mmCIF file of C-alpha atoms in Angstrom:
data_model
loop_
_atom_site.group_PDB
_atom_site.id
_atom_site.type_symbol
_atom_site.label_atom_id
_atom_site.label_comp_id
_atom_site.label_asym_id
_atom_site.label_seq_id
_atom_site.Cartn_x
_atom_site.Cartn_y
_atom_site.Cartn_z
ATOM 1 C CA MET A 158 -62.409 65.414 -30.584
ATOM 2 C CA ASP A 159 -58.620 65.447 -30.471
ATOM 3 C CA ASN A 160 -57.950 66.349 -34.119
ATOM 4 C CA GLN A 161 -54.389 65.130 -34.684
ATOM 5 C CA TYR A 162 -55.251 64.525 -38.350
ATOM 6 C CA GLY A 163 -55.957 68.236 -38.835
ATOM 7 C CA ILE A 164 -52.535 69.007 -37.354
ATOM 8 C CA LEU A 165 -50.927 66.616 -39.863
ATOM 9 C CA VAL A 166 -52.681 68.334 -42.783
ATOM 10 C CA ASP A 167 -51.515 71.782 -41.647
ATOM 11 C CA GLN A 168 -47.965 70.521 -41.064
ATOM 12 C CA LYS A 169 -47.594 68.954 -44.494
ATOM 13 C CA ASN A 170 -49.236 71.775 -46.424
ATOM 14 C CA ASN A 171 -47.308 74.557 -44.705
ATOM 15 C CA TYR A 172 -44.024 72.625 -44.772
ATOM 16 C CA LEU A 173 -44.164 72.477 -48.587
ATOM 17 C CA LEU A 174 -46.327 75.495 -49.472
ATOM 18 C CA GLY A 175 -46.095 77.803 -46.466
ATOM 19 C CA ARG A 176 -43.887 80.129 -48.488
ATOM 20 C CA PRO A 177 -44.504 81.227 -52.109
ATOM 21 C CA VAL A 178 -42.951 78.938 -54.713
ATOM 22 C CA GLU A 179 -40.047 80.629 -56.501
ATOM 23 C CA VAL A 180 -40.440 80.994 -60.280
ATOM 24 C CA LYS A 181 -37.002 80.883 -61.931
ATOM 25 C CA THR A 182 -36.292 81.754 -65.567
ATOM 26 C CA GLU A 183 -33.070 81.483 -67.537
ATOM 27 C CA GLY A 184 -33.327 84.852 -69.243
ATOM 28 C CA LYS A 185 -32.984 88.352 -67.919
ATOM 29 C CA GLU A 186 -35.820 90.668 -66.970
ATOM 30 C CA ASP A 187 -37.806 90.724 -70.221
ATOM 31 C CA ALA A 188 -41.445 90.914 -71.338
ATOM 32 C CA TYR A 189 -41.930 87.163 -70.759
ATOM 33 C CA THR A 190 -40.633 87.294 -67.178
ATOM 34 C CA LYS A 191 -42.743 90.365 -66.384
ATOM 35 C CA ALA A 192 -45.814 88.637 -67.799
ATOM 36 C CA LEU A 193 -45.187 85.599 -65.570
ATOM 37 C CA ASP A 194 -44.972 87.880 -62.526
ATOM 38 C CA LYS A 195 -48.463 89.175 -63.325
ATOM 39 C CA ILE A 196 -49.850 85.612 -63.442
ATOM 40 C CA PHE A 197 -47.998 83.998 -60.524
ATOM 41 C CA THR A 198 -48.970 86.628 -57.960
ATOM 42 C CA ASP A 199 -49.610 86.304 -54.228
ATOM 43 C CA GLU A 200 -53.228 85.605 -55.127
ATOM 44 C CA TYR A 201 -52.171 82.574 -57.167
ATOM 45 C CA TRP A 202 -49.935 81.206 -54.380
ATOM 46 C CA GLU A 203 -52.874 81.553 -52.025
ATOM 47 C CA THR A 204 -54.831 79.406 -54.483
ATOM 48 C CA MET A 205 -51.889 76.995 -54.573
ATOM 49 C CA GLN A 206 -51.886 76.638 -50.783
ATOM 50 C CA ALA A 207 -55.623 75.887 -50.829
ATOM 51 C CA THR A 208 -54.938 73.374 -53.616
ATOM 52 C CA GLY A 209 -52.294 71.653 -51.478
ATOM 53 C CA GLU A 210 -54.639 71.317 -48.507
ATOM 54 C CA ASN A 211 -57.403 69.912 -50.697
ATOM 55 C CA ALA A 212 -55.003 67.488 -52.400
ATOM 56 C CA ILE A 213 -53.971 66.120 -48.992
ATOM 57 C CA ASN A 214 -57.612 65.702 -47.955
ATOM 58 C CA CYS A 215 -58.943 64.342 -51.271
ATOM 59 C CA GLY A 216 -55.899 62.692 -52.824
ATOM 60 C CA VAL A 217 -56.087 65.053 -55.819
ATOM 61 C CA ALA A 218 -57.204 68.662 -56.265
ATOM 62 C CA TRP A 219 -57.720 70.555 -59.508
ATOM 63 C CA GLN A 220 -56.941 73.958 -60.970
ATOM 64 C CA PHE A 221 -59.133 75.307 -63.756
ATOM 65 C CA VAL A 222 -57.549 77.732 -66.248
ATOM 66 C CA TYR A 223 -59.708 80.420 -67.849
ATOM 67 C CA VAL A 224 -59.607 83.960 -69.194
ATOM 68 C CA GLY A 225 -61.533 86.499 -67.096
ATOM 69 C CA ASN A 226 -63.761 89.302 -68.278
ATOM 70 C CA ASP A 227 -60.756 91.624 -68.076
ATOM 71 C CA GLY A 228 -58.883 89.494 -70.621
ATOM 72 C CA GLU A 229 -56.341 88.274 -68.051
ATOM 73 C CA LEU A 230 -55.476 84.621 -67.448
ATOM 74 C CA LYS A 231 -57.050 83.284 -64.234
ATOM 75 C CA VAL A 232 -56.727 80.075 -62.232
ATOM 76 C CA LYS A 233 -59.224 78.793 -59.695
ATOM 77 C CA MET A 234 -59.202 75.692 -57.530
ATOM 78 C CA LEU A 235 -61.819 72.966 -57.914
ATOM 79 C CA ARG A 236 -62.269 70.630 -54.956
ATOM 80 C CA GLY A 237 -61.211 67.059 -55.596
ATOM 81 C CA ASP A 238 -64.458 65.597 -54.259
ATOM 82 C CA ARG A 239 -66.447 67.566 -56.864
ATOM 83 C CA VAL A 240 -64.527 66.553 -59.988
ATOM 84 C CA LEU A 241 -65.127 63.231 -61.731
ATOM 85 C CA PRO A 242 -62.239 62.735 -64.216
ATOM 86 C CA PHE A 243 -62.295 60.439 -67.231
ATOM 87 C CA TRP A 244 -58.699 59.439 -67.933
ATOM 88 C CA ALA A 245 -57.414 58.370 -71.337
ATOM 89 C CA ASP A 246 -54.614 56.249 -69.842
ATOM 90 C CA GLU A 247 -54.030 53.945 -66.865
ATOM 91 C CA GLU A 248 -51.349 56.202 -65.387
ATOM 92 C CA HIS A 249 -53.822 59.105 -65.093
ATOM 93 C CA LYS A 250 -51.668 61.545 -67.037
ATOM 94 C CA VAL A 251 -53.902 62.299 -70.034
ATOM 95 C CA LEU A 252 -57.356 63.699 -69.349
ATOM 96 C CA ASP A 253 -60.076 62.717 -71.811
ATOM 97 C CA ALA A 254 -62.951 64.612 -70.139
ATOM 98 C CA ALA A 255 -64.136 65.663 -66.665
ATOM 99 C CA LEU A 256 -67.401 66.335 -64.878
ATOM 100 C CA TYR A 257 -67.498 69.158 -62.323
ATOM 101 C CA ILE A 258 -70.414 68.847 -59.895
ATOM 102 C CA PHE A 259 -71.426 71.665 -57.566
ATOM 103 C CA PRO A 260 -74.553 72.491 -55.527
ATOM 104 C CA ILE A 261 -76.372 75.826 -55.715
ATOM 105 C CA THR A 262 -80.121 75.675 -55.046
ATOM 106 C CA VAL A 263 -80.007 72.620 -57.281
ATOM 107 C CA ILE A 264 -77.091 70.359 -58.185
ATOM 108 C CA LYS A 265 -75.455 71.440 -61.431
ATOM 109 C CA ALA A 266 -72.665 69.927 -63.490
ATOM 110 C CA GLU A 267 -70.214 71.210 -66.071
ATOM 111 C CA TYR A 268 -68.825 68.656 -68.517
ATOM 112 C CA TYR A 269 -65.366 69.597 -69.807
ATOM 113 C CA THR A 270 -64.287 68.058 -73.114
ATOM 114 C CA HIS A 271 -61.853 68.942 -75.892
ATOM 115 C CA ASP A 272 -64.775 70.557 -77.742
ATOM 116 C CA GLY A 273 -65.758 72.925 -74.921
ATOM 117 C CA ILE A 274 -68.137 72.950 -71.948
ATOM 118 C CA ARG A 275 -71.582 71.363 -71.721
ATOM 119 C CA TYR A 276 -73.933 72.368 -68.908
ATOM 120 C CA PHE A 277 -76.259 69.990 -67.056
ATOM 121 C CA VAL A 278 -78.600 69.842 -64.069
ATOM 122 C CA PHE A 279 -79.219 66.763 -61.910
ATOM 123 C CA ASP A 280 -82.810 65.583 -62.174
ATOM 124 C CA GLY A 281 -83.191 62.728 -59.717
ATOM 125 C CA ASP A 282 -80.539 60.244 -60.775
ATOM 126 C CA ARG A 283 -79.860 61.573 -64.280
ATOM 127 C CA LEU A 284 -78.321 64.581 -65.983
ATOM 128 C CA ILE A 285 -80.446 66.815 -68.203
ATOM 129 C CA PRO A 286 -79.245 69.849 -70.232
ATOM 130 C CA ASP A 287 -79.283 73.127 -68.294
ATOM 131 C CA SER A 288 -81.964 75.306 -69.874
ATOM 132 C CA GLU A 289 -80.331 78.455 -68.455
ATOM 133 C CA LYS A 290 -77.013 77.948 -70.259
ATOM 134 C CA GLU A 291 -75.902 77.036 -73.761
ATOM 135 C CA ASP A 292 -72.923 74.817 -74.520
ATOM 136 C CA SER A 293 -69.877 76.998 -75.094
ATOM 137 C CA ALA A 294 -66.195 77.100 -75.965
ATOM 138 C CA TYR A 295 -63.582 77.823 -73.312
ATOM 139 C CA LEU A 296 -62.483 81.133 -74.871
ATOM 140 C CA THR A 297 -63.747 83.979 -76.980
ATOM 141 C CA VAL A 298 -61.058 85.687 -79.084
ATOM 142 C CA ASP A 299 -62.047 88.648 -81.234
ATOM 143 C CA GLY A 300 -65.658 87.621 -80.878
ATOM 144 C CA LYS A 301 -64.970 84.065 -82.072
ATOM 145 C CA PRO A 302 -65.309 80.959 -79.839
ATOM 146 C CA MET A 303 -62.043 79.053 -79.405
ATOM 147 C CA ASN A 304 -60.808 76.120 -77.312
ATOM 148 C CA TRP A 305 -57.509 75.244 -75.686
ATOM 149 C CA ALA A 306 -55.439 72.469 -77.225
ATOM 150 C CA ASP A 307 -56.003 70.449 -74.019
ATOM 151 C CA ILE A 308 -58.742 70.406 -71.427
ATOM 152 C CA PRO A 309 -57.860 73.351 -69.119
ATOM 153 C CA LEU A 310 -58.088 71.309 -65.961
ATOM 154 C CA VAL A 311 -54.821 70.530 -64.160
ATOM 155 C CA PRO A 312 -54.677 67.787 -61.478
ATOM 156 C CA PHE A 313 -52.517 68.361 -58.399
ATOM 157 C CA LYS A 314 -51.954 64.979 -56.759
ATOM 158 C CA ARG A 315 -50.787 64.268 -53.219
ATOM 159 C CA ASN A 316 -49.070 61.142 -54.521
ATOM 160 C CA ARG A 317 -49.227 58.989 -57.624
ATOM 161 C CA HIS A 318 -51.900 56.798 -56.009
ATOM 162 C CA GLU A 319 -54.166 59.852 -55.496
ATOM 163 C CA GLN A 320 -54.771 58.566 -51.963
ATOM 164 C CA PRO A 321 -56.047 60.983 -49.276
ATOM 165 C CA LEU A 322 -53.995 61.247 -46.104
ATOM 166 C CA ILE A 323 -56.993 60.223 -43.984
ATOM 167 C CA CYS A 324 -56.738 56.666 -45.402
ATOM 168 C CA LYS A 325 -53.494 56.179 -43.468
ATOM 169 C CA VAL A 326 -54.703 57.347 -40.063
ATOM 170 C CA LYS A 327 -58.513 57.181 -39.918
ATOM 171 C CA CYS A 328 -58.773 54.143 -37.603
ATOM 172 C CA LEU A 329 -56.162 55.642 -35.251
ATOM 173 C CA GLN A 330 -57.857 59.067 -35.220
ATOM 174 C CA ASP A 331 -61.242 57.424 -34.515
ATOM 175 C CA ALA A 332 -59.712 55.430 -31.655
ATOM 176 C CA LEU A 333 -58.176 58.586 -30.165
ATOM 177 C CA ASN A 334 -61.506 60.457 -30.359
ATOM 178 C CA GLN A 335 -63.358 57.525 -28.792
ATOM 179 C CA LEU A 336 -60.812 57.257 -25.973
ATOM 180 C CA THR A 337 -60.932 61.011 -25.284
ATOM 181 C CA SER A 338 -64.723 61.001 -25.265
ATOM 182 C CA TRP A 339 -64.840 57.988 -22.926
ATOM 183 C CA PHE A 340 -62.389 59.574 -20.484
ATOM 184 C CA ALA A 341 -64.365 62.838 -20.465
ATOM 185 C CA ASP A 342 -67.598 60.933 -19.786
ATOM 186 C CA THR A 343 -66.002 58.846 -17.047
ATOM 187 C CA THR A 344 -64.603 61.816 -15.171
ATOM 188 C CA SER A 345 -67.629 64.067 -15.754
ATOM 189 C CA GLU A 346 -69.605 65.217 -12.722
ATOM 190 C CA ASP A 347 -72.736 63.768 -14.335
ATOM 191 C CA ILE A 348 -71.318 60.240 -14.047
ATOM 192 C CA ARG A 349 -71.268 58.901 -10.485
ATOM 193 C CA ASN A 350 -67.855 57.737 -9.340
ATOM 194 C CA THR A 351 -69.251 56.759 -5.914
ATOM 195 C CA ILE A 352 -72.086 54.223 -5.461
ATOM 196 C CA LEU A 353 -73.893 53.947 -2.116
ATOM 197 C CA VAL A 354 -74.834 50.420 -1.005
ATOM 198 C CA LEU A 355 -77.716 50.277 1.547
ATOM 199 C CA TYR A 356 -77.891 46.963 3.437
ATOM 200 C CA ASN A 357 -81.209 45.519 4.783
ATOM 201 C CA TYR A 358 -83.352 48.362 3.497
ATOM 202 C CA ASP A 359 -85.015 46.453 0.636
ATOM 203 C CA GLY A 360 -84.301 43.918 -2.087
ATOM 204 C CA GLU A 361 -84.388 44.711 -5.805
ATOM 205 C CA ASN A 362 -84.887 42.931 -9.060
ATOM 206 C CA LEU A 363 -82.348 43.472 -11.831
ATOM 207 C CA GLY A 364 -84.397 46.184 -13.607
ATOM 208 C CA GLU A 365 -84.793 48.218 -10.420
ATOM 209 C CA PHE A 366 -81.110 47.746 -9.641
ATOM 210 C CA ARG A 367 -80.020 49.227 -12.978
ATOM 211 C CA ARG A 368 -82.530 52.063 -12.832
ATOM 212 C CA ASN A 369 -81.694 53.097 -9.275
ATOM 213 C CA LEU A 370 -77.973 52.853 -9.961
ATOM 214 C CA MET A 371 -78.191 55.269 -12.915
ATOM 215 C CA THR A 372 -80.787 57.586 -11.340
ATOM 216 C CA TYR A 373 -79.745 57.807 -7.696
ATOM 217 C CA GLY A 374 -76.268 56.316 -7.571
ATOM 218 C CA ALA A 375 -77.441 53.909 -4.868
ATOM 219 C CA VAL A 376 -78.527 50.248 -4.566
ATOM 220 C CA LYS A 377 -80.488 48.534 -1.769
ATOM 221 C CA ILE A 378 -79.497 45.009 -0.725
ATOM 222 C CA ARG A 379 -81.109 42.644 1.843
ATOM 223 C CA ARG A 380 -78.785 40.498 3.938
ATOM 224 C CA ASP A 381 -79.746 37.150 5.404
ATOM 225 C CA ASP A 382 -76.904 37.002 7.965
ATOM 226 C CA GLY A 383 -78.911 38.784 10.669
ATOM 227 C CA GLN A 384 -76.742 41.885 10.678
ATOM 228 C CA ASN A 385 -78.219 45.328 11.097
ATOM 229 C CA GLY A 386 -78.660 47.750 8.238
ATOM 230 C CA GLY A 387 -75.900 50.047 7.175
ATOM 231 C CA VAL A 388 -74.399 52.109 4.390
ATOM 232 C CA GLU A 389 -71.175 51.514 2.483
ATOM 233 C CA ALA A 390 -69.601 53.327 -0.427
ATOM 234 C CA LEU A 391 -68.132 51.746 -3.534
ATOM 235 C CA HIS A 392 -65.634 54.007 -5.238
ATOM 236 C CA VAL A 393 -65.065 53.643 -8.986
ATOM 237 C CA GLU A 394 -61.502 54.751 -9.548
ATOM 238 C CA VAL A 395 -60.402 56.071 -12.939
ATOM 239 C CA ASN A 396 -56.664 55.942 -13.457
ATOM 240 C CA PRO A 397 -55.656 58.924 -15.625
ATOM 241 C CA GLU A 398 -52.181 57.472 -16.107
ATOM 242 C CA ASN A 399 -53.592 54.568 -18.137
ATOM 243 C CA PHE A 400 -55.557 57.016 -20.278
ATOM 244 C CA GLN A 401 -52.502 59.192 -20.859
ATOM 245 C CA LEU A 402 -50.382 56.151 -21.782
ATOM 246 C CA ILE A 403 -52.827 54.960 -24.458
ATOM 247 C CA GLN A 404 -53.420 58.521 -25.649
ATOM 248 C CA ASN A 405 -49.673 59.060 -26.172
ATOM 249 C CA LEU A 406 -49.377 55.725 -28.013
ATOM 250 C CA LEU A 407 -52.206 56.674 -30.378
ATOM 251 C CA LYS A 408 -50.791 60.164 -31.010
ATOM 252 C CA ARG A 409 -47.370 58.702 -31.745
ATOM 253 C CA ALA A 410 -48.936 56.151 -34.127
ATOM 254 C CA ILE A 411 -50.864 58.899 -35.957
ATOM 255 C CA ILE A 412 -47.674 60.956 -36.410
ATOM 256 C CA GLU A 413 -45.665 57.949 -37.635
ATOM 257 C CA ASN A 414 -48.321 56.509 -39.967
ATOM 258 C CA GLY A 415 -49.202 59.973 -41.289
ATOM 259 C CA ARG A 416 -45.502 60.821 -41.727
ATOM 260 C CA GLY A 417 -45.645 64.014 -39.721
ATOM 261 C CA PHE A 418 -43.341 65.354 -37.031
ATOM 262 C CA ASP A 419 -43.743 65.847 -33.314
ATOM 263 C CA ALA A 420 -42.814 69.354 -32.207
ATOM 264 C CA LYS A 421 -42.696 68.043 -28.622
ATOM 265 C CA ASP A 422 -40.181 65.355 -29.540
ATOM 266 C CA GLU A 423 -37.579 64.915 -26.799
ATOM 267 C CA ARG A 424 -34.902 65.561 -29.416
ATOM 268 C CA PHE A 425 -36.184 69.150 -29.474
ATOM 269 C CA THR A 426 -37.011 69.598 -25.803
ATOM 270 C CA SER A 427 -34.018 67.895 -24.167
ATOM 271 C CA GLY A 428 -31.562 70.602 -25.187
ATOM 272 C CA ASN A 429 -29.928 68.345 -27.800
ATOM 273 C CA ALA A 430 -31.562 69.900 -30.861
ATOM 274 C CA ASN A 431 -28.513 69.605 -33.112
ATOM 275 C CA GLN A 432 -28.639 69.396 -36.895
ATOM 276 C CA MET A 433 -28.647 65.575 -37.008
ATOM 277 C CA ASN A 434 -31.525 65.309 -34.524
ATOM 278 C CA ILE A 435 -33.552 67.900 -36.417
ATOM 279 C CA GLN A 436 -33.012 66.075 -39.719
ATOM 280 C CA ALA A 437 -34.007 62.773 -38.102
ATOM 281 C CA ALA A 438 -37.196 64.298 -36.657
ATOM 282 C CA TYR A 439 -38.137 65.743 -40.069
ATOM 283 C CA SER A 440 -37.194 62.641 -42.107
ATOM 284 C CA ASP A 441 -40.767 61.304 -42.411
ATOM 285 C CA ILE A 442 -42.375 64.593 -43.438
ATOM 286 C CA ASP A 443 -39.498 65.068 -45.907
ATOM 287 C CA LEU A 444 -40.445 61.795 -47.613
ATOM 288 C CA ASP A 445 -44.015 62.975 -48.129
ATOM 289 C CA ALA A 446 -42.896 66.458 -49.205
ATOM 290 C CA ASN A 447 -40.552 64.954 -51.826
ATOM 291 C CA GLN A 448 -43.376 62.845 -53.242
ATOM 292 C CA MET A 449 -45.921 65.659 -53.255
ATOM 293 C CA GLY A 450 -43.372 68.150 -54.598
ATOM 294 C CA ILE A 451 -42.618 65.948 -57.628
ATOM 295 C CA GLN A 452 -46.336 65.628 -58.414
ATOM 296 C CA PHE A 453 -46.936 69.368 -58.018
ATOM 297 C CA LYS A 454 -43.954 70.287 -60.228
ATOM 298 C CA ALA A 455 -45.357 68.072 -62.993
ATOM 299 C CA SER A 456 -48.717 69.829 -62.587
ATOM 300 C CA LEU A 457 -47.122 73.274 -62.711
ATOM 301 C CA ARG A 458 -45.327 72.309 -65.940
ATOM 302 C CA LYS A 459 -48.707 71.322 -67.383
ATOM 303 C CA LEU A 460 -50.138 74.639 -66.194
ATOM 304 C CA MET A 461 -47.287 76.426 -67.963
ATOM 305 C CA GLY A 462 -48.540 74.969 -71.261
ATOM 306 C CA PHE A 463 -51.692 77.065 -70.889
ATOM 307 C CA VAL A 464 -49.739 80.096 -69.658
ATOM 308 C CA ASP A 465 -47.393 80.012 -72.672
ATOM 309 C CA ALA A 466 -50.300 79.542 -75.085
ATOM 310 C CA TYR A 467 -52.097 82.537 -73.567
ATOM 311 C CA LEU A 468 -48.997 84.755 -73.670
ATOM 312 C CA SER A 469 -48.194 83.697 -77.251
ATOM 313 C CA ALA A 470 -51.720 84.723 -78.273
ATOM 314 C CA LYS A 471 -50.971 88.155 -76.793
ATOM 315 C CA GLY A 472 -47.739 88.419 -78.767
ATOM 316 C CA ILE A 473 -45.385 87.566 -75.874
ATOM 317 C CA THR A 474 -43.010 84.785 -76.925
ATOM 318 C CA PRO A 475 -41.671 82.418 -74.212
ATOM 319 C CA THR A 476 -37.927 83.130 -74.024
ATOM 320 C CA SER A 477 -36.704 80.664 -71.413
ATOM 321 C CA LYS A 478 -37.414 77.509 -69.508
ATOM 322 C CA VAL A 479 -39.320 78.040 -66.251
ATOM 323 C CA GLU A 480 -38.392 76.201 -63.045
ATOM 324 C CA PHE A 481 -40.437 76.080 -59.850
ATOM 325 C CA VAL A 482 -38.551 75.871 -56.542
ATOM 326 C CA PHE A 483 -40.393 74.995 -53.328
ATOM 327 C CA ASN A 484 -39.094 76.948 -50.334
ATOM 328 C CA ARG A 485 -39.742 74.445 -47.562
ATOM 329 C CA ASP A 486 -40.366 75.880 -44.132
#
């Protein structure tokens, strides 16, 4: 496998989220700002980077907001391929409910609604209530069950179509893997590049011909021209230049269709790496980063709704507007 797709995923995720996102507030250092610093820690930005990678792979990833046993606000990532959302609108901006499916020893599911969480277990092809858990609210405040105003599940989308990156390059990546595998097989010592042809030593039917060719790397042929027996060699030549040409074409197509950048681009290696050339080489990945950045900022604003509600419940009033700045690398 020549995993160019994996390189694209790492490029895009680290280009946008390789550095912690800056949290800017309008006010001075006050209780609200200090409280935000305790929520948006290095641990959260690690979760954010994992969210970005999963959003690229799945089209959309999710962050679940909850209050831990220590009373502090927590955020954890839910993989996009394990969440089944039920949207209230065609634009996928308002969440009506969601089903979170995860395997343990059995396959369990948590159903998130505005009224709280319901717990289920898969039994064949149907869901049955989980006998080990009772339906519950999202929060417990002063011993009383309470729910958020919205479902505490925030989608982080790669783009507005929620399309995984693999959809753009899968056929090209498969072709590259197949080509690489074929070339390795062809040049392997287990595959015979030289076939011995023995004249006037025996005739063969087609089945024997194929079997002897694969087993011994030799075929026996009878001549009717009266010549004596002999041995000749047929050489099967593999031209590595043809392989390298197609390989480079496929890699270039993967980079262009996946909107990545080629670190080995001649604009970098020829000694002409000026500002204009660098901007041109990064233009495609910039397009994707702009699109993903807009989606993630909208998600972070939605996340802030839960953060502000939590802080208000603790007596900390939001004092300023919060802005998130992506420090692209």
